[in-house]
Amino acid sequence: MADETVGVVGAGIVGLATAREIALSRPGTRVVVFEKEPEVSRHQTGHNSGVVHAGIYYTPGSLKADLCVRGVALLREYCQDRQLPYQEIGKLVVAVREDELGRMENLYQRARNNHVPELRRISREQIRELEPHAGGIAALHSPRTAITDYPAVARAFARDVVASGGEVRLGFPVTSIATVAGGIEVGSGQDRVRVDRLILCAGLQSDSVARLAQDRPEPRIIPFRGEYMLLRPDRTDLVRGLIYPVPDPRYPFLGVHFTPRVDGSVEVGPNAVLALAREGYRRSRISPRDLLGLAAYPGAWKMAAQHWRTGVREYRGSFFASAFMKDAGQYVPEVGVRDVVRGGAGVRAQALDRDGTLVDDFRIHRAGRITAVRNAPSPAATASMAIAEHITAVVFEDA
């Protein structure tokens, strides 16, 4: 259908990438992005560590795996074209105990199935050649893993949308979504905007916005705050590239790791603690409404029953720097509490099913004129341009 208007709720990197893809690939389609904040990428995108994941961790054949691998290629080319930061500093996934070697081998086979380029197993001695101050008994080395500046990428996407005749409407918190004759009416207070199709990319608010659209009630979003330490400037030379642990397959989190940033700083973290507000970037931020919603959801209690021991350990790291750095010290033994200061924090929109299962893969579905992104955790930033292609195909599959 020519000359349609497509609305996108959410100006994070996935929403903006999707708006850009539609604007560029479907001439005659007008795109309007609705964002409650006064600027783009204020939440998950703006608190992202900047890692461009190569596809090591994801189940072969899953949306995560397929879209991550394609997304890397698209993002690399885009950053080069726009002269945005893109540095292939490499990653080590380090085993520090014998009982991690089997999991590391499983990761290696998974990564090979995902066509991760140039990945290799390396020994203790080879680790020291790449990272002289690192610990570990063996590792996987991914030399093509990169870092970038995702807020800068998101701003570039927004400029592309506007240059293509679209609009990024800031300060527009969506408070109502109604089906009207031949389209959808998106409301913010007394303002109303009619669109022909609507895409929900609301991140931390994805289930709340989905309810406005009468979408299915699950999965629900559970906010997990990830807190970081920063290496002191005179200690950043202890880390050359990305240093990660072998992840626990029971959780969608990757564990405390070392992340150089494009500005020259080095982050240590994050942990993963239950946030007391969806936008709870500080421990002191508490939302009674969010807490009541969490307490009323059966999946939250089932999750707590399964993982409370891990939760207690993560909270210890949140309150005590010594506990936080004990984990990190396994990977760079020379780094201790005196070498770090408190850094920033982000909040991950973790989708949770009613049975207490932490949703791992992307969840994107369409119901009539509305397409909802219900789960898009890491590597969503890496995969954003590929996710945008996928969403566009879903939205216009009948066109």
Short mmCIF file of C-alpha atoms in Angstrom, two decimals:
data_model
loop_
_atom_site.label_atom_id
_atom_site.label_comp_id
_atom_site.label_asym_id
_atom_site.label_seq_id
_atom_site.Cartn_x
_atom_site.Cartn_y
_atom_site.Cartn_z
CA MET A 1 0.00 0.00 0.00
CA ALA A 2 1.57 3.29 -1.11
CA ASP A 3 1.68 6.52 0.86
CA GLU A 4 1.20 4.87 4.24
CA THR A 5 2.19 6.34 7.58
CA VAL A 6 3.99 3.98 9.96
CA GLY A 7 4.39 4.84 13.62
CA VAL A 8 7.22 3.55 15.80
CA VAL A 9 6.96 3.79 19.58
CA GLY A 10 10.42 4.20 21.11
CA ALA A 11 13.54 6.06 20.00
CA GLY A 12 16.11 3.59 21.23
CA ILE A 13 18.49 2.05 18.74
CA VAL A 14 16.07 -0.70 17.63
CA GLY A 15 13.16 1.67 17.10
CA LEU A 16 15.30 4.18 15.20
CA ALA A 17 16.96 1.48 13.08
CA THR A 18 13.51 0.16 12.19
CA ALA A 19 12.17 3.61 11.32
CA ARG A 20 15.23 4.23 9.17
CA GLU A 21 14.91 0.89 7.37
CA ILE A 22 11.27 1.53 6.51
CA ALA A 23 11.95 5.10 5.38
CA LEU A 24 14.78 3.99 3.08
CA SER A 25 13.40 0.70 1.78
CA ARG A 26 9.75 1.69 1.19
CA PRO A 27 9.57 4.88 -0.83
CA GLY A 28 6.33 6.78 -0.27
CA THR A 29 5.99 5.53 3.32
CA ARG A 30 6.11 8.24 5.98
CA VAL A 31 7.56 7.27 9.34
CA VAL A 32 6.84 8.91 12.70
CA VAL A 33 8.81 7.91 15.81
CA PHE A 34 7.16 8.62 19.18
CA GLU A 35 9.51 9.08 22.15
CA LYS A 36 8.61 10.17 25.66
CA GLU A 37 12.07 11.56 26.46
CA PRO A 38 13.45 14.94 25.26
CA GLU A 39 16.20 13.17 23.30
CA VAL A 40 16.82 9.80 21.66
CA SER A 41 18.59 6.79 23.24
CA ARG A 42 18.05 7.84 26.86
CA HIS A 43 17.58 4.36 28.32
CA GLN A 44 19.06 0.99 27.33
CA THR A 45 20.88 2.38 24.27
CA GLY A 46 22.31 5.30 26.23
CA HIS A 47 23.65 3.04 28.98
CA ASN A 48 25.08 0.40 26.68
CA SER A 49 28.70 -0.72 27.16
CA GLY A 50 29.39 -0.32 23.44
CA VAL A 51 30.37 -3.90 22.63
CA VAL A 52 29.69 -5.16 19.10
CA HIS A 53 29.13 -8.86 19.74
CA ALA A 54 30.42 -11.38 17.20
CA GLY A 55 27.77 -14.07 17.86
CA ILE A 56 29.63 -16.44 20.20
CA TYR A 57 26.91 -17.08 22.75
CA TYR A 58 23.67 -17.54 20.86
CA THR A 59 21.82 -20.75 20.01
CA PRO A 60 22.42 -21.57 16.33
CA GLY A 61 19.28 -20.97 14.30
CA SER A 62 17.80 -18.56 16.85
CA LEU A 63 16.86 -15.02 15.89
CA LYS A 64 19.63 -13.80 18.17
CA ALA A 65 22.26 -15.79 16.33
CA ASP A 66 21.08 -15.05 12.80
CA LEU A 67 20.42 -11.35 13.33
CA CYS A 68 23.58 -10.75 15.37
CA VAL A 69 25.86 -12.13 12.67
CA ARG A 70 24.16 -10.14 9.92
CA GLY A 71 23.89 -7.08 12.15
CA VAL A 72 27.64 -6.95 12.75
CA ALA A 73 28.33 -6.65 9.03
CA LEU A 74 25.70 -3.97 8.54
CA LEU A 75 26.82 -1.98 11.58
CA ARG A 76 30.51 -2.13 10.63
CA GLU A 77 29.76 -0.78 7.16
CA TYR A 78 27.45 1.92 8.53
CA CYS A 79 30.01 3.14 11.06
CA GLN A 80 32.71 3.26 8.40
CA ASP A 81 30.47 5.19 6.02
CA ARG A 82 29.47 7.71 8.71
CA GLN A 83 32.91 7.92 10.33
CA LEU A 84 31.52 6.67 13.63
CA PRO A 85 33.78 4.84 16.11
CA TYR A 86 34.29 1.16 15.34
CA GLN A 87 37.35 -0.49 16.87
CA GLU A 88 38.04 -4.22 16.54
CA ILE A 89 39.90 -4.65 19.83
CA GLY A 90 39.13 -8.36 20.22
CA LYS A 91 37.66 -10.44 23.02
CA LEU A 92 38.90 -13.20 25.27
CA VAL A 93 36.36 -15.56 26.87
CA VAL A 94 38.47 -16.90 29.71
CA ALA A 95 38.19 -20.13 31.69
CA VAL A 96 39.74 -19.84 35.16
CA ARG A 97 38.82 -23.33 36.42
CA GLU A 98 39.02 -26.83 34.97
CA ASP A 99 35.27 -27.31 35.31
CA GLU A 100 34.70 -24.42 32.87
CA LEU A 101 36.58 -26.06 30.02
CA GLY A 102 33.62 -28.15 28.89
CA ARG A 103 31.37 -25.09 28.75
CA MET A 104 34.08 -23.21 26.87
CA GLU A 105 34.27 -26.01 24.29
CA ASN A 106 30.48 -25.90 23.89
CA LEU A 107 30.76 -22.16 23.27
CA TYR A 108 33.43 -22.78 20.66
CA GLN A 109 31.24 -25.22 18.77
CA ARG A 110 28.25 -22.88 19.03
CA ALA A 111 30.31 -19.98 17.71
CA ARG A 112 31.57 -22.06 14.79
CA ASN A 113 27.97 -22.91 13.90
CA ASN A 114 27.24 -19.17 13.98
CA HIS A 115 30.18 -18.48 11.63
CA VAL A 116 32.00 -16.22 14.08
CA PRO A 117 35.08 -15.12 12.11
CA GLU A 118 38.63 -16.10 13.09
CA LEU A 119 37.66 -17.54 16.48
CA ARG A 120 40.30 -19.81 18.00
CA ARG A 121 41.07 -21.69 21.19
CA ILE A 122 44.18 -20.43 22.98
CA SER A 123 46.34 -21.63 25.86
CA ARG A 124 47.40 -20.01 29.11
CA GLU A 125 50.61 -18.80 27.44
CA GLN A 126 48.76 -17.37 24.46
CA ILE A 127 46.42 -15.50 26.79
CA ARG A 128 49.45 -13.75 28.30
CA GLU A 129 50.70 -12.79 24.84
CA LEU A 130 47.44 -10.98 24.14
CA GLU A 131 46.69 -9.78 27.67
CA PRO A 132 49.86 -9.79 29.80
CA HIS A 133 47.94 -9.07 33.02
CA ALA A 134 45.08 -11.54 32.51
CA GLY A 135 44.50 -14.73 34.45
CA GLY A 136 42.96 -17.94 33.20
CA ILE A 137 44.00 -21.41 32.08
CA ALA A 138 42.51 -21.31 28.55
CA ALA A 139 40.38 -19.00 26.45
CA LEU A 140 38.54 -18.36 23.23
CA HIS A 141 39.91 -15.45 21.24
CA SER A 142 37.56 -13.48 18.96
CA PRO A 143 39.78 -10.90 17.24
CA ARG A 144 36.92 -9.30 15.29
CA THR A 145 34.81 -8.38 18.33
CA ALA A 146 34.57 -4.61 18.38
CA ILE A 147 33.44 -1.58 20.36
CA THR A 148 31.46 1.44 19.18
CA ASP A 149 29.38 4.37 20.45
CA TYR A 150 25.75 3.25 20.29
CA PRO A 151 24.17 6.59 21.28
CA ALA A 152 26.09 8.20 18.41
CA VAL A 153 24.83 5.47 16.06
CA ALA A 154 21.26 6.04 17.27
CA ARG A 155 21.54 9.78 16.69
CA ALA A 156 22.79 9.09 13.17
CA PHE A 157 19.80 6.79 12.57
CA ALA A 158 17.48 9.58 13.75
CA ARG A 159 19.07 12.03 11.33
CA ASP A 160 18.56 9.51 8.51
CA VAL A 161 14.87 9.21 9.38
CA VAL A 162 14.39 12.98 9.25
CA ALA A 163 16.45 13.31 6.05
CA SER A 164 14.17 10.72 4.44
CA GLY A 165 11.07 12.77 5.21
CA GLY A 166 10.16 11.13 8.50
CA GLU A 167 9.72 12.64 11.94
CA VAL A 168 11.15 11.91 15.38
CA ARG A 169 8.60 13.34 17.80
CA LEU A 170 10.28 13.85 21.16
CA GLY A 171 8.49 14.54 24.44
CA PHE A 172 5.56 12.40 23.27
CA PRO A 173 4.79 9.77 25.94
CA VAL A 174 2.29 7.36 24.44
CA THR A 175 -0.73 7.12 26.74
CA SER A 176 -3.28 5.52 24.43
CA ILE A 177 -3.39 3.29 21.35
CA ALA A 178 -6.76 2.81 19.67
CA THR A 179 -7.91 1.02 16.55
CA VAL A 180 -9.87 3.35 14.28
CA ALA A 181 -11.31 2.97 10.80
CA GLY A 182 -8.46 1.97 8.53
CA GLY A 183 -5.69 2.60 11.01
CA ILE A 184 -4.35 3.20 14.51
CA GLU A 185 -4.64 6.33 16.64
CA VAL A 186 -1.69 7.03 18.92
CA GLY A 187 -2.38 9.41 21.79
CA SER A 188 -0.30 11.44 24.21
CA GLY A 189 -2.52 13.38 26.57
CA GLN A 190 -4.82 15.39 24.29
CA ASP A 191 -2.63 14.91 21.19
CA ARG A 192 -3.67 12.30 18.62
CA VAL A 193 -1.73 11.01 15.62
CA ARG A 194 -3.24 8.60 13.10
CA VAL A 195 -1.01 5.97 11.48
CA ASP A 196 -1.71 3.07 9.17
CA ARG A 197 0.60 0.64 10.96
CA LEU A 198 2.30 0.76 14.34
CA ILE A 199 5.48 -0.84 15.65
CA LEU A 200 6.14 -1.08 19.40
CA CYS A 201 9.84 -0.83 20.33
CA ALA A 202 9.41 0.45 23.87
CA GLY A 203 12.23 -1.42 25.65
CA LEU A 204 11.78 -1.14 29.40
CA GLN A 205 8.13 -0.21 28.88
CA SER A 206 7.41 -2.78 26.17
CA ASP A 207 4.82 -4.76 28.12
CA SER A 208 3.11 -1.58 29.39
CA VAL A 209 2.83 -0.16 25.87
CA ALA A 210 1.69 -3.56 24.58
CA ARG A 211 -1.17 -3.49 27.09
CA LEU A 212 -2.28 -0.14 25.66
CA ALA A 213 -2.49 -1.87 22.28
CA GLN A 214 -4.51 -4.79 23.72
CA ASP A 215 -1.63 -7.16 22.96
CA ARG A 216 -1.08 -10.42 24.85
CA PRO A 217 -0.13 -9.86 28.53
CA GLU A 218 3.11 -11.84 28.46
CA PRO A 219 6.02 -11.86 28.63
CA ARG A 220 6.39 -9.24 31.36
CA ILE A 221 9.41 -7.00 31.73
CA ILE A 222 11.54 -7.42 34.85
CA PRO A 223 14.18 -4.68 35.20
CA PHE A 224 17.70 -5.76 36.15
CA ARG A 225 20.21 -3.06 37.00
CA GLY A 226 23.77 -3.64 35.86
CA GLU A 227 26.32 -1.63 37.83
CA TYR A 228 29.87 -0.87 36.72
CA MET A 229 33.17 0.01 38.27
CA LEU A 230 35.71 2.07 36.30
CA LEU A 231 39.43 1.42 36.30
CA ARG A 232 41.36 4.44 37.49
CA PRO A 233 43.03 6.21 34.54
CA ASP A 234 46.51 5.13 35.64
CA ARG A 235 45.41 1.45 35.62
CA THR A 236 43.65 1.23 32.24
CA ASP A 237 46.86 -0.10 30.66
CA LEU A 238 46.24 -3.41 32.46
CA VAL A 239 43.57 -4.25 29.89
CA ARG A 240 44.01 -4.18 26.11
CA GLY A 241 40.81 -5.77 24.83
CA LEU A 242 37.57 -7.26 26.11
CA ILE A 243 37.98 -9.90 28.82
CA TYR A 244 34.90 -12.01 29.61
CA PRO A 245 34.18 -15.05 31.79
CA VAL A 246 32.72 -18.28 30.47
CA PRO A 247 28.99 -17.58 31.04
CA ASP A 248 26.63 -19.73 33.06
CA PRO A 249 24.13 -21.15 30.53
CA ARG A 250 21.32 -20.94 33.10
CA TYR A 251 21.27 -17.14 32.86
CA PRO A 252 21.04 -14.61 30.02
CA PHE A 253 23.69 -12.44 31.70
CA LEU A 254 27.38 -12.72 30.76
CA GLY A 255 28.96 -12.05 34.16
CA VAL A 256 31.41 -9.39 35.32
CA HIS A 257 33.89 -8.53 32.59
CA PHE A 258 36.39 -5.87 31.48
CA THR A 259 35.26 -3.52 28.72
CA PRO A 260 37.44 -0.82 27.16
CA ARG A 261 35.33 2.07 25.85
CA VAL A 262 35.88 4.22 22.78
CA ASP A 263 36.67 7.18 25.09
CA GLY A 264 39.67 5.29 26.57
CA SER A 265 38.05 4.34 29.88
CA VAL A 266 37.71 0.72 31.02
CA GLU A 267 34.56 -0.57 32.71
CA VAL A 268 34.44 -3.52 35.07
CA GLY A 269 31.04 -5.18 35.32
CA PRO A 270 28.15 -5.37 35.20
CA ASN A 271 26.51 -7.31 37.96
CA ALA A 272 22.79 -8.06 37.61
CA VAL A 273 20.53 -7.00 40.48
CA LEU A 274 16.76 -6.67 40.48
CA ALA A 275 15.97 -2.97 40.04
CA LEU A 276 13.19 -1.47 42.15
CA ALA A 277 12.04 0.69 39.24
CA ARG A 278 12.00 0.17 35.49
CA GLU A 279 14.24 3.18 35.09
CA GLY A 280 16.06 2.55 38.37
CA TYR A 281 19.61 3.53 37.45
CA ARG A 282 20.34 4.28 41.11
CA ARG A 283 19.72 2.01 44.12
CA SER A 284 17.69 4.81 45.71
CA ARG A 285 15.20 4.93 42.82
CA ILE A 286 12.05 3.07 43.86
CA SER A 287 8.76 2.92 41.98
CA PRO A 288 5.84 1.61 44.07
CA ARG A 289 3.88 1.03 40.86
CA ASP A 290 6.65 -1.09 39.34
CA LEU A 291 7.11 -3.02 42.59
CA LEU A 292 3.39 -3.77 42.86
CA GLY A 293 3.35 -4.99 39.26
CA LEU A 294 6.32 -7.23 40.00
CA ALA A 295 4.76 -8.63 43.17
CA ALA A 296 1.50 -9.41 41.38
CA TYR A 297 3.14 -11.43 38.62
CA PRO A 298 3.40 -15.18 39.33
CA GLY A 299 6.46 -15.51 37.08
CA ALA A 300 8.44 -13.18 39.35
CA TRP A 301 7.92 -15.43 42.38
CA LYS A 302 8.80 -18.55 40.40
CA MET A 303 11.97 -16.85 39.14
CA ALA A 304 12.88 -15.84 42.70
CA ALA A 305 12.38 -19.39 43.96
CA GLN A 306 14.76 -20.73 41.30
CA HIS A 307 17.49 -18.10 41.47
CA TRP A 308 17.42 -16.48 44.93
CA ARG A 309 20.95 -17.64 45.82
CA THR A 310 22.34 -15.94 42.74
CA GLY A 311 20.33 -12.83 43.60
CA VAL A 312 21.83 -12.65 47.09
CA ARG A 313 25.34 -12.97 45.65
CA GLU A 314 24.70 -10.22 43.11
CA TYR A 315 23.35 -7.87 45.79
CA ARG A 316 26.48 -8.44 47.88
CA GLY A 317 28.51 -7.22 44.94
CA SER A 318 26.23 -4.23 44.60
CA PHE A 319 26.80 -3.02 48.14
CA PHE A 320 30.39 -4.15 48.72
CA ALA A 321 33.12 -3.26 46.23
CA SER A 322 35.35 -5.99 47.65
CA ALA A 323 32.77 -8.67 46.74
CA PHE A 324 32.30 -7.13 43.29
CA MET A 325 36.02 -7.08 42.59
CA LYS A 326 36.60 -10.60 43.94
CA ASP A 327 34.93 -11.98 40.81
CA ALA A 328 36.70 -9.54 38.51
CA GLY A 329 40.07 -10.33 40.07
CA GLN A 330 39.97 -13.87 38.71
CA TYR A 331 40.39 -12.44 35.20
CA VAL A 332 42.86 -9.62 35.88
CA PRO A 333 44.52 -10.55 39.19
CA GLU A 334 46.40 -7.26 39.56
CA VAL A 335 43.17 -5.27 39.74
CA GLY A 336 41.72 -4.70 43.20
CA VAL A 337 39.39 -2.39 45.08
CA ARG A 338 41.95 0.43 45.15
CA ASP A 339 42.19 0.39 41.36
CA VAL A 340 38.54 1.21 40.66
CA VAL A 341 35.90 3.84 41.31
CA ARG A 342 32.13 3.52 41.07
CA GLY A 343 30.93 3.96 37.50
CA GLY A 344 27.53 4.19 35.91
CA ALA A 345 24.69 1.73 35.63
CA GLY A 346 22.20 0.52 33.07
CA VAL A 347 18.88 -1.27 33.35
CA ARG A 348 18.17 -4.33 31.21
CA ALA A 349 14.59 -5.00 30.11
CA GLN A 350 14.51 -8.72 30.82
CA ALA A 351 11.38 -10.48 29.61
CA LEU A 352 9.93 -13.11 31.92
CA ASP A 353 7.31 -15.74 31.16
CA ARG A 354 4.56 -16.71 33.62
CA ASP A 355 6.36 -19.97 34.47
CA GLY A 356 9.41 -18.04 35.70
CA THR A 357 11.53 -18.59 32.59
CA LEU A 358 13.92 -15.79 31.68
CA VAL A 359 13.25 -15.25 27.96
CA ASP A 360 16.46 -15.58 25.99
CA ASP A 361 15.66 -15.06 22.31
CA PHE A 362 14.19 -12.01 20.62
CA ARG A 363 10.38 -12.01 20.59
CA ILE A 364 8.72 -10.10 17.78
CA HIS A 365 5.19 -10.70 16.59
CA ARG A 366 2.45 -9.03 14.60
CA ALA A 367 -1.28 -8.77 15.32
CA GLY A 368 -3.11 -7.02 12.51
CA ARG A 369 -1.75 -3.52 12.01
CA ILE A 370 0.41 -3.62 15.15
CA THR A 371 3.82 -5.30 15.43
CA ALA A 372 5.30 -5.66 18.91
CA VAL A 373 8.91 -6.18 19.96
CA ARG A 374 8.41 -7.87 23.34
CA ASN A 375 11.99 -8.92 24.05
CA ALA A 376 15.12 -7.45 22.51
CA PRO A 377 18.01 -7.76 24.98
CA SER A 378 21.71 -7.91 24.13
CA PRO A 379 22.85 -8.24 21.36
CA ALA A 380 20.00 -6.01 20.16
CA ALA A 381 22.27 -2.99 19.69
CA THR A 382 24.75 -5.05 17.65
CA ALA A 383 21.91 -6.58 15.65
CA SER A 384 19.77 -3.43 15.39
CA MET A 385 20.05 -2.97 11.63
CA ALA A 386 19.32 -6.67 10.99
CA ILE A 387 16.44 -6.58 13.50
CA ALA A 388 15.10 -3.61 11.54
CA GLU A 389 15.14 -5.66 8.34
CA HIS A 390 13.34 -8.51 10.10
CA ILE A 391 10.68 -6.24 11.62
CA THR A 392 10.10 -4.52 8.27
CA ALA A 393 9.52 -7.90 6.62
CA VAL A 394 7.04 -8.87 9.35
CA VAL A 395 5.19 -5.55 9.16
CA PHE A 396 4.78 -5.63 5.38
CA GLU A 397 4.45 -9.37 4.77
CA ASP A 398 0.96 -8.81 3.31
CA ALA A 399 1.87 -5.75 1.25
#
